[in-house]
XYZ file of C-alpha atoms in Angstrom:
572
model
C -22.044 0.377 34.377
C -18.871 -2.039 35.756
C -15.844 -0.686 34.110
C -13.586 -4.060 32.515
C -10.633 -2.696 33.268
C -10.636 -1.837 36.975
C -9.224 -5.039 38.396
C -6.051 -4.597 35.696
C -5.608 -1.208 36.256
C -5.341 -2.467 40.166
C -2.601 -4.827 39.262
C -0.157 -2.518 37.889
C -0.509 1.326 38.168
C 1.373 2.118 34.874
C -1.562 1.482 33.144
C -2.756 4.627 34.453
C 0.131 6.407 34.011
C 0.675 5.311 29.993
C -2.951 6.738 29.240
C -2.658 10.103 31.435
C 0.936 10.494 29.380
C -0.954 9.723 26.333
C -3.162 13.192 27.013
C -6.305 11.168 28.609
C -7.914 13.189 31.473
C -7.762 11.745 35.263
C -11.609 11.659 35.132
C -11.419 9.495 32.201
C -9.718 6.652 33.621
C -12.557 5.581 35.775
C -15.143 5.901 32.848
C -16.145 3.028 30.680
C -13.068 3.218 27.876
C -14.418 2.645 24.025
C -12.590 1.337 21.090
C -12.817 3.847 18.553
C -11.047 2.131 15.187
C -11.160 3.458 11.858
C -8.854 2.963 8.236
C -8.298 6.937 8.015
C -5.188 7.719 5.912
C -4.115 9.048 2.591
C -4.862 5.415 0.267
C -8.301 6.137 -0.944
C -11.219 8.074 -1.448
C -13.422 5.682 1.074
C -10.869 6.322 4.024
C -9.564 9.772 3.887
C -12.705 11.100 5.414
C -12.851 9.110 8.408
C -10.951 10.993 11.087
C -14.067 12.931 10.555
C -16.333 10.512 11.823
C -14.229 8.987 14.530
C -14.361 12.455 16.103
C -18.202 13.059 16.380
C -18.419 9.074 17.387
C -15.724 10.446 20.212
C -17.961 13.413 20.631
C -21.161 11.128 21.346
C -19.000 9.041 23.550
C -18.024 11.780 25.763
C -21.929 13.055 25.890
C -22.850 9.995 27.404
C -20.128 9.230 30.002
C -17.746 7.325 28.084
C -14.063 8.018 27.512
C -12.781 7.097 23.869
C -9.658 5.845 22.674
C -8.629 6.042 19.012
C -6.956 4.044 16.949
C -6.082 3.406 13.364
C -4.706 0.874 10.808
C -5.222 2.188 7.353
C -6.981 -0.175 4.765
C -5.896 -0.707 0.743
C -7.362 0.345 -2.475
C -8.308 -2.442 -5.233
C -8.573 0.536 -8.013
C -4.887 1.362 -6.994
C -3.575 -2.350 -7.255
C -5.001 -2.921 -10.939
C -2.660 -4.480 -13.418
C 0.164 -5.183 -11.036
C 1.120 -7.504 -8.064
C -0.453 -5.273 -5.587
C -3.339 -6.953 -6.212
C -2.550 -9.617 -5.320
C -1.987 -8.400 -1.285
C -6.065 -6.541 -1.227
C -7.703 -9.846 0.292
C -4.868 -11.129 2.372
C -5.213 -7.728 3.818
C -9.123 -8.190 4.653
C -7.134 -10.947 7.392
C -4.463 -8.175 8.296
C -7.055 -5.916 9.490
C -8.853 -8.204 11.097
C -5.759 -8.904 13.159
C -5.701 -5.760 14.281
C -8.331 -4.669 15.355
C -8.371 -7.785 17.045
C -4.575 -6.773 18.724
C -5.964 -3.477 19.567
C -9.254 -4.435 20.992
C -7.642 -7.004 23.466
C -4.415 -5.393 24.966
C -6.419 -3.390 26.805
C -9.812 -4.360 28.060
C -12.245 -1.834 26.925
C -15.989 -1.558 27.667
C -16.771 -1.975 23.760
C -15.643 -1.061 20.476
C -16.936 1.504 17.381
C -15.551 0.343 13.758
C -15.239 2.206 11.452
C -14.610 1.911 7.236
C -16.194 2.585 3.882
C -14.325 -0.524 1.854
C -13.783 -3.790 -0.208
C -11.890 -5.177 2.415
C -11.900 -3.121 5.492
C -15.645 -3.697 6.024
C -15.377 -7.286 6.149
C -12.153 -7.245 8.279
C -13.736 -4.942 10.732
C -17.064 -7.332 10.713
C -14.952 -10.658 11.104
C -13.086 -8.722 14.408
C -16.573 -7.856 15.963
C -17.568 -11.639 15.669
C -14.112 -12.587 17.251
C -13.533 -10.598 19.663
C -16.953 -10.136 20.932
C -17.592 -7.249 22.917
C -20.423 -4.785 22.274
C -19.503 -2.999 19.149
C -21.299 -0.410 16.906
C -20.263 -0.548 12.815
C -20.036 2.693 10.670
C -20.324 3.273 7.027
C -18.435 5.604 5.592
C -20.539 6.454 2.758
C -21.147 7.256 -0.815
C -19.034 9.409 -3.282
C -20.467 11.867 -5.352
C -21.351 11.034 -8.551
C -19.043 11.666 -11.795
C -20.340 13.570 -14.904
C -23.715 12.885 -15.989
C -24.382 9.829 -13.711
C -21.146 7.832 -14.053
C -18.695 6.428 -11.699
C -14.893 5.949 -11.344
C -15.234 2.782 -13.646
C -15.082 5.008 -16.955
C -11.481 3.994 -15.926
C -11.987 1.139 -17.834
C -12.677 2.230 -21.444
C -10.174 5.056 -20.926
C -7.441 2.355 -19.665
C -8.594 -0.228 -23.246
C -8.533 3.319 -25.139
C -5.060 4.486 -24.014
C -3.404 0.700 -24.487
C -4.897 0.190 -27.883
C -3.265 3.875 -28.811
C -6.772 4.634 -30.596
C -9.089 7.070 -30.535
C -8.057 9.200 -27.201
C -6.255 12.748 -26.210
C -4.424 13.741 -23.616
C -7.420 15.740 -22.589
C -9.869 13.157 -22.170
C -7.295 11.538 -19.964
C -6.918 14.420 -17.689
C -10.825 15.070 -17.664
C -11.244 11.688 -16.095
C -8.607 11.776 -13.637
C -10.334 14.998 -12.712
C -13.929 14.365 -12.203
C -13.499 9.981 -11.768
C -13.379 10.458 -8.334
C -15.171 13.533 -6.965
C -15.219 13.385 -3.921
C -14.420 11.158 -0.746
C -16.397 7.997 0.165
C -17.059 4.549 -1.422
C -17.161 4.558 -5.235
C -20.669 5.435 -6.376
C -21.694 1.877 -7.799
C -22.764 -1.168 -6.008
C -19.540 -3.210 -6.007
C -17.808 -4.671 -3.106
C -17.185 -1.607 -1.092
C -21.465 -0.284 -1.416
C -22.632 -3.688 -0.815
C -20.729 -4.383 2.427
C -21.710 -1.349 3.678
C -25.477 -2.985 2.748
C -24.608 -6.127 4.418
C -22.940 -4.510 7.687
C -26.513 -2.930 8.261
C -28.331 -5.697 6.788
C -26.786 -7.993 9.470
C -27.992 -5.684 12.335
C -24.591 -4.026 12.833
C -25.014 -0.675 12.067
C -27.681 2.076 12.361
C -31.015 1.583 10.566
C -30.472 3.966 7.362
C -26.326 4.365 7.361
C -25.210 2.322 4.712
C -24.386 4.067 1.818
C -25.302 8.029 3.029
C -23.538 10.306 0.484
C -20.227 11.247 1.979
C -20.407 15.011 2.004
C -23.592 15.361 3.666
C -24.365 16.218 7.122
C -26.629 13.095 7.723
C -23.000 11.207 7.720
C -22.069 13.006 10.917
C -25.446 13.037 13.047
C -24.851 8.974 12.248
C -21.504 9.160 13.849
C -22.570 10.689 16.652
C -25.346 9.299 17.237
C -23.407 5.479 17.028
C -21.143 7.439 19.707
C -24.094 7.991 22.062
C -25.355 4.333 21.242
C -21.943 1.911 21.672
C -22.249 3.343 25.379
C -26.129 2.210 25.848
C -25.275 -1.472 24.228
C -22.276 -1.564 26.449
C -24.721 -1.096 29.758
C -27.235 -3.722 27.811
C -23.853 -6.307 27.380
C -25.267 -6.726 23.843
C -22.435 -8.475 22.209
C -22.118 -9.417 18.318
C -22.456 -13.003 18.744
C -26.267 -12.326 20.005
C -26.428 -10.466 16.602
C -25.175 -12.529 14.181
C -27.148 -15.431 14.308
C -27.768 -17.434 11.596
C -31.441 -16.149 11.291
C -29.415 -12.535 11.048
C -27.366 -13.908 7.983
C -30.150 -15.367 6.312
C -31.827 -11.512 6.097
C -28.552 -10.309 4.937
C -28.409 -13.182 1.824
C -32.082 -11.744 1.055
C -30.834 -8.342 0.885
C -28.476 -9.104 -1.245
C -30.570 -10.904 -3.660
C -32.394 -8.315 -3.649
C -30.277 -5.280 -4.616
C -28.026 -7.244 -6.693
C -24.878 -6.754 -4.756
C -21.129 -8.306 -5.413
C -20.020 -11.772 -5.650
C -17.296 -11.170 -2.686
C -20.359 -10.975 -0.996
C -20.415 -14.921 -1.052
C -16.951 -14.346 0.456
C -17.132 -12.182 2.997
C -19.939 -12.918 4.770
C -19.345 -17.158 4.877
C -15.768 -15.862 6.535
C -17.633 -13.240 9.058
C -19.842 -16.235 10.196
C -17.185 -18.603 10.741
C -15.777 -16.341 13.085
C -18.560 -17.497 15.309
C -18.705 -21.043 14.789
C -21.496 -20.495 11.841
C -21.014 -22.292 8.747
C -23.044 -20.117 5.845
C -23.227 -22.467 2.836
C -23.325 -21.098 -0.961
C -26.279 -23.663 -1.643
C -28.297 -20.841 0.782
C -26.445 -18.140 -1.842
C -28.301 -20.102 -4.109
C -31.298 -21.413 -2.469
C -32.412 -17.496 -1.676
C -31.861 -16.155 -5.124
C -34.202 -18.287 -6.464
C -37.033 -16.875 -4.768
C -36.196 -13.269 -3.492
C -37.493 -10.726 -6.508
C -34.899 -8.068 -7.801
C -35.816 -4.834 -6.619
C -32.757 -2.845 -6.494
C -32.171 -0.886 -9.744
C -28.871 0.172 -9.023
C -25.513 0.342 -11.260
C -23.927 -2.264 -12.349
C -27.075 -4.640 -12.464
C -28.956 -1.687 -13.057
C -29.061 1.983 -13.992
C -29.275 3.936 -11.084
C -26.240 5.102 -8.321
C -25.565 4.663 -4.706
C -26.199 7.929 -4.009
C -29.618 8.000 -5.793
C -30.162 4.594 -3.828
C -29.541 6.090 -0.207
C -31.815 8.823 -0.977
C -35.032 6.466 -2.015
C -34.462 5.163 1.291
C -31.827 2.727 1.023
C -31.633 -0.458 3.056
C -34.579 0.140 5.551
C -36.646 0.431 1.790
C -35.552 -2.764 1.263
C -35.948 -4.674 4.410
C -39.808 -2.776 4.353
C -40.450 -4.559 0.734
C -38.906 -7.629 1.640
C -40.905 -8.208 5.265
C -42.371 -10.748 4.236
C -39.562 -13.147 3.720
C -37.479 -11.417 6.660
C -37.194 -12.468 10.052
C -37.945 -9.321 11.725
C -37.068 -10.343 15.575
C -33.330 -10.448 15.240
C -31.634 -7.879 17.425
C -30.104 -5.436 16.201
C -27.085 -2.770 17.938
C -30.194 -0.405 18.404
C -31.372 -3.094 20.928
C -34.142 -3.284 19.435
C -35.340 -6.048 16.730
C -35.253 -5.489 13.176
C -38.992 -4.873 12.920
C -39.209 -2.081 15.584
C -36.436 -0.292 13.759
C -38.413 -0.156 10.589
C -41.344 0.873 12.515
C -39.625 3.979 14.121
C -37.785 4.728 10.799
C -41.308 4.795 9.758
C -42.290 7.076 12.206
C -39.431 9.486 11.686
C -39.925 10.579 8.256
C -36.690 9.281 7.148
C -38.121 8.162 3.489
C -40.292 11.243 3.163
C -37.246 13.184 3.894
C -34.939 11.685 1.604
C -36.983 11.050 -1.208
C -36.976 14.949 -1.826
C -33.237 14.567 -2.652
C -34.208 12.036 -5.055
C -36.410 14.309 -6.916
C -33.566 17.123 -7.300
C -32.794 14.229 -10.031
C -35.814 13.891 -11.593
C -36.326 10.449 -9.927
C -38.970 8.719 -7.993
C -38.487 5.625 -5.419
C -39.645 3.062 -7.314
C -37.287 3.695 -10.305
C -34.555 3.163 -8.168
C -35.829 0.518 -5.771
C -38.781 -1.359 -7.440
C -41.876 -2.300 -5.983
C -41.987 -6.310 -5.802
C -45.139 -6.820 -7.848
C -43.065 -4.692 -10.488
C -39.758 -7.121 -10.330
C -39.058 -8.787 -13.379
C -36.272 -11.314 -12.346
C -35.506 -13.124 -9.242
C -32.384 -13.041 -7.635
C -28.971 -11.968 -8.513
C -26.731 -14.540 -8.029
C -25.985 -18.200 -8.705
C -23.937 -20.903 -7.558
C -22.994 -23.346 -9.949
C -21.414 -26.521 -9.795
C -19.742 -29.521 -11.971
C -17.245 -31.586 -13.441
C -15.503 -27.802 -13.582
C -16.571 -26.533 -10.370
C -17.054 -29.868 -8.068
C -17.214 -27.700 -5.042
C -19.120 -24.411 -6.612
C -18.326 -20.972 -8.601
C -20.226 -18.239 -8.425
C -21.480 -15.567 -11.313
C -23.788 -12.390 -11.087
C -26.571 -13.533 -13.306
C -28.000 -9.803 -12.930
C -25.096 -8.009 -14.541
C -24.916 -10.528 -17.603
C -27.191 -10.343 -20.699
C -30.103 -12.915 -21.183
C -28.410 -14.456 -24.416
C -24.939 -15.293 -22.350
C -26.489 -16.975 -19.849
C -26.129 -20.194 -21.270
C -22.994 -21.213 -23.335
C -20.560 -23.498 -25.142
C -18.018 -22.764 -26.314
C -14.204 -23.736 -26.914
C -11.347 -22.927 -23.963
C -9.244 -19.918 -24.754
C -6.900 -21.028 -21.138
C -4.240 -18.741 -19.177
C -2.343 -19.223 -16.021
C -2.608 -15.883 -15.281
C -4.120 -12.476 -15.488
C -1.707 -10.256 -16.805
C -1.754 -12.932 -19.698
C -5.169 -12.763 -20.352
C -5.973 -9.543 -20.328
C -2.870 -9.061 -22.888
C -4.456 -11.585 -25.024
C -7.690 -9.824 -25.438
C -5.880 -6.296 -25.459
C -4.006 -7.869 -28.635
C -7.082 -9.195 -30.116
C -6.822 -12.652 -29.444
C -9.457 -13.894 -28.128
C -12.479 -14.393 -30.791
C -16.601 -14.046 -30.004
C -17.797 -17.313 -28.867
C -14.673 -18.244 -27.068
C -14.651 -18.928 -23.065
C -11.611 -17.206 -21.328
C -9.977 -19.397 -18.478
C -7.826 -17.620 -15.841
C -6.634 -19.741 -13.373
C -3.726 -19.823 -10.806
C -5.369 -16.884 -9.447
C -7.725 -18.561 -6.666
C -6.452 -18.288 -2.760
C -3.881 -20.709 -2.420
C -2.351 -19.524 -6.489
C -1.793 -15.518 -5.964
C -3.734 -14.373 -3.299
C -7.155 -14.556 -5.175
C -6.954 -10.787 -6.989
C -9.973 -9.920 -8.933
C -9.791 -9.410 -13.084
C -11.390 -6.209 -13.119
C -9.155 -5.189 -15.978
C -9.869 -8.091 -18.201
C -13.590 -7.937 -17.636
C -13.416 -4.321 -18.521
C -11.005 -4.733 -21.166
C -14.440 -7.295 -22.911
C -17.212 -5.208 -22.189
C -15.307 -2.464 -23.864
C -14.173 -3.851 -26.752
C -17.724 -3.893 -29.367
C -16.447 -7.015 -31.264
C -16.416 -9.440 -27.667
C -19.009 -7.361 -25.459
C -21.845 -9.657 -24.828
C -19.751 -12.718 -26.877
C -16.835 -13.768 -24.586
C -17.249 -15.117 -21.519
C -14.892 -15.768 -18.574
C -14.129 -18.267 -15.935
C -11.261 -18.321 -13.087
C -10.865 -19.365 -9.800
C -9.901 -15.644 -8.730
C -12.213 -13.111 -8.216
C -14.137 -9.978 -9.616
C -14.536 -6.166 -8.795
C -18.052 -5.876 -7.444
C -18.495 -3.854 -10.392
C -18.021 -6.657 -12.871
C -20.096 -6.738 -15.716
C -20.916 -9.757 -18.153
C -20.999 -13.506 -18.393
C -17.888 -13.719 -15.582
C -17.597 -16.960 -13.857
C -15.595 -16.503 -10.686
C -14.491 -18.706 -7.541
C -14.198 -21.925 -8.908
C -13.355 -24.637 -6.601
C -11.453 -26.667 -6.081
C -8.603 -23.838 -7.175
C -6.242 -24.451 -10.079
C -3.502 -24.416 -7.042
C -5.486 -26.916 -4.950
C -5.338 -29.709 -7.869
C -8.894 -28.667 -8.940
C -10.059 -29.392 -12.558
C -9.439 -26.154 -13.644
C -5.732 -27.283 -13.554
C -5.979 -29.731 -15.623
C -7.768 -28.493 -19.239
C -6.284 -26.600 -22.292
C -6.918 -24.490 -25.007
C -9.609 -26.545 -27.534
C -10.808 -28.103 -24.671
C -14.939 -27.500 -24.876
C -16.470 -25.878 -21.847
C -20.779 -25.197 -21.179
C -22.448 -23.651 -18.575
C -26.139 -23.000 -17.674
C -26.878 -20.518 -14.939
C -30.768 -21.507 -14.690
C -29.610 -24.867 -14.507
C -26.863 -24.021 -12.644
C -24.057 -26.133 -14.395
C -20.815 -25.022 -15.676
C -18.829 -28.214 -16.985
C -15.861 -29.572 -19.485
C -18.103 -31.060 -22.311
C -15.560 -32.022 -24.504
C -11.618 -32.482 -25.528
C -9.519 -30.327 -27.920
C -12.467 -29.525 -29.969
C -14.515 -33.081 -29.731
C -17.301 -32.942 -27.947
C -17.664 -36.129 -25.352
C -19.922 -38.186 -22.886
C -19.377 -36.793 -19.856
C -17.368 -40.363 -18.295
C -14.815 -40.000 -20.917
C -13.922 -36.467 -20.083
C -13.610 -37.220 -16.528
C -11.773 -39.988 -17.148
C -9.369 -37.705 -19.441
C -9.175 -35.007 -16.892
C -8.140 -37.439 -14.318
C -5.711 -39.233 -16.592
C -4.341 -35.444 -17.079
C -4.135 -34.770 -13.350
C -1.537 -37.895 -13.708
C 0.454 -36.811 -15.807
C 0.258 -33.208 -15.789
C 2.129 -31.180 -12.754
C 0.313 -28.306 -11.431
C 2.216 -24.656 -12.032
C 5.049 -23.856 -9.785
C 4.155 -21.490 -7.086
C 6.754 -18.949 -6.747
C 9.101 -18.219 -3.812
C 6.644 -15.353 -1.666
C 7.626 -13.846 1.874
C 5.822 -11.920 4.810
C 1.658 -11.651 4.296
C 1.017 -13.334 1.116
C 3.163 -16.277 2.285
C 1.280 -16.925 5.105
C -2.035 -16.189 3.480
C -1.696 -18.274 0.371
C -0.265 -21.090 2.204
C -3.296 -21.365 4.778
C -6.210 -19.555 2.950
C -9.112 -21.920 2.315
C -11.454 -22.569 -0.441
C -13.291 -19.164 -2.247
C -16.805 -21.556 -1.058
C -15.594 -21.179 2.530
C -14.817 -17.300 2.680
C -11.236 -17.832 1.700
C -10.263 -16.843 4.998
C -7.247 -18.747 7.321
């Protein structure tokens, strides 16, 4: 293999020099060099494990002739930023981590590159740097948490956070309980929200190893991965198998089925748009849209459905999938085995990884198909819709699969806020009646940074007198683990000048997710002909001026001044 880095080190010999001073071995300077980046450090269950994995990629590195250098940049926690302005920083630092692993990977010009994260935001960042920087590169998960007490997840958080505010009904001991057993253990919360889907769509895409999205964290299945991506990155860096050969737009279209398919996050619609443009791709949400219509929902996993990550991986996961969904797959992409996608499922096949597994799944009294559902057994398709509007001219998204049949089609009269905090106090207070649409706005990418409204969302589906009556709409975001008629994304952004700007409480808003429509139907309480609310809404756009955006510095200045629209990936 030609080593990148020989006619540099020829220029100037401290190059040598910094790396043997930096406790690299002579031998290793003439050895193809490999990126090894990961998001270990102390901010979250997903990354504190990951030092871990870097060193058995290292290990597999070394087997095969490689030298490996490591580096970190540790990633952020949406569950920490909740119900303050941190939140507001977790997607402008999807772009910061991007950056450097882009900084990292081209000081220095190494032979290719393993990535490595578990995350909301890491995942994407570290999939947007392999598409820009564009040497061969190997992605790995960092896997599932265990799961809480009888089945549940970290999100009890939210009726224990409604519980403590309202001053009702809890003890100190429940608290503590919680904080004890929420979390228990490292890797990606044990739901399919941001964070489990990525990790779906990184090996979805071709990316990462047939089988190691989502493998429980404490396991030793996590580690033979690592290594075994350690041993590979070196065979795709003699092939010259790059990302961009990847991620073609055939490769983007399997990952959109996927997600149909297993009901994953709306950031989804996000992330992967932002990955693609990366390369010059531009990934529509009409093919968001276009795919859910047809692709059956198999996966029956939390929040959409009842089972958990964990319980997932062990019915065998994404390779389950893909093998259900063949039929609407292209299986000739390549893939970072270098080998297609339909000669990985064959020698998954062949290796007994679902007859393996599945035994796990029985320790729980479970069989595959009550976790991932045979097609001819699907009762819905899709998970996902785009809708669009005199509210939503460019699109919003909502998870169709996590919201009850009798929400998905409302109207109802405007209960508007220009931001969050306000909201969510507003329903905490009991505020907000049933039958009432909840409008956040100012919260898109341009307004704060585009945080997501987990706590209001929760703060609904706990409270019995608006679960399954209230719904909401805002140009932010959600948690992947949203549940409920939430309508998120809409764009134009209140910031922008989009509609969403320009209506007010009594104000009568409908939508229709199977005709995928969400509109202003009428004015402070009359309903109207659609031409005389627009022409209202533009005589309001007139008149009214949008909210001040206040003074910001560092990151979030530069991110909310250039981010673009939440149907382009909100990206720079």
């Amino acid at each position: 293999m030609s080593i990148r880095s020989t006619r540099e080190r020829n220029l100037w010999a401290q190059f040598d020099a910094l790396q043997l001073g930096s406790g690299w071995d002579e031998s290793d300077i003439g050895k193809p060099q490999i990126l090894v980046e990961d998001v270990f450090g102390d901010s979250h269950p997903g990354s504190t494990h990951l030092d871990q994995l870097s060193e058995h990629i290292c290990r597999g590195i070394y087997e095969c002739g490689g030298a490996p250098g490591r580096f970190h940049a540790t990633d952020i926690c949406d569950g920490c930023a909740q119900g303050h302005d941190g939140m507001n920083m977790i997607l402008a630092s999807r772009e910061a981590l991007a950056d450097m692993v882009e900084l990292h990977a081209g000081f220095v010009p190494w032979d290719g590159m393993v990535l490595i994260s578990s995350c909301d935001k890491s995942i994407p960042a570290h999939l947007k740097a392999m598409a820009r920087v564009d040497i061969p590169a190997i992605f790995v998960p960092g896997g599932s948490m265990r799961p809480g007490p009888n089945q549940t997840t970290s999100l009890v958080a939210g009726s224990i956070s409604l519980r403590q505010r309202e001053h009702d009904g809890i003890t100190e001991a429940e608290i503590r309980d919680y904080k004890l057993t929420g979390c228990p253990s490292c890797g990606a919360c044990t739901f399919l929200g941001t964070a489990s889907t990525m990790q779906c769509m990184a090996e979805a895409l071709g990316l990462a190893l047939p089988g190691s999205a989502l493998v429980p964290a404490t396991m030793r299945d996590i580690l033979a991965y690592s290594r075994r991506a350690g041993r590979q990155i070196m065979k795709l860096a003699a092939l010259g198998i790059r990302p961009s050969e990847i991620l073609t737009p055939a490769a983007f279209r399997n990952a959109v089925i996927v997600h149909s398919a297993i009901g994953g996050s709306t950031n989804a619609t996000l992330h992967l748009p932002s990955i693609a443009r990366e390369l010059g791709l531009t990934l529509e949400p009409e093919l968001f849209d276009e795919i859910n219509r047809i692709i059956p929902h198999i996966g029956n996993i939390n929040p959409s459905g009842e089972h958990l990550t964990e319980s997932f991986w062990f019915a065998g996961g994404i390779p389950a999938v893909q093998l259900a969904l063949r039929d609407y797959l292209d299986l000739d992409v390549l893939t970072v085995t270098g080998q297609t996608l339909g000669e990985n499922l064959e020698a998954i096949q062949r290796e007994g990884f679902f007859e393996r597994n599945e035994g796990y799944l029985h320790n729980y009294g479970l069989k595959r198909e009550q976790v991932i559902l045979p097609v001819a057994k699907a009762t819905e398709t899709g998970s996902i819709a785009i809708l669009k509007g005199n509210l939503a001219p460019d699109g919003a998204v909502i998870k169709y699969s996590a919201c009850a049949e009798d929400m998905r089609r409302l109207t109802g009269r405007a209960r508007v806020y220009d931001s969050e905090e306000a909201a969510h106090d507003a329903v905490v207070a009991g505020e907000i009646n049933p039958g009432e649409i909840l409008v956040i706005r100012y919260e898109g990418p341009r307004g704060s940074g585009m945080p997501e409204m987990l706590m209001t969302t929760e703060a609904i589906v706990c409270d019995r007198r608006l679960n399954g009556h209230v719904s909401l709409v805002t140009d932010g975001r959600f948690s992947g683990a949203t549940r409920g008629a939430a309508i998120g994304h809409v764009s134009p952004e209140a910031a922008a000048g989009g509609p969403l700007a320009f209506i007010h409480t009594g104000d009568i808003i409908a939508y229709d997710i199977e005709a995928r429509t969400l509109d202003v139907v009428g004015i402070d309480g009359t309903m109207m002909e659609p031409a005389a609310v627009s022409a209202i809404l533009e005589e309001r756009k007139k008149t009214w001026p949008l909210k001040e955006t206040p003074k910001r510095k560092g990151i979030l200045k530069r991110y909310t001044e250039s981010a673009l629209s939440a149907m382009q990936g909100a990206g720079y």
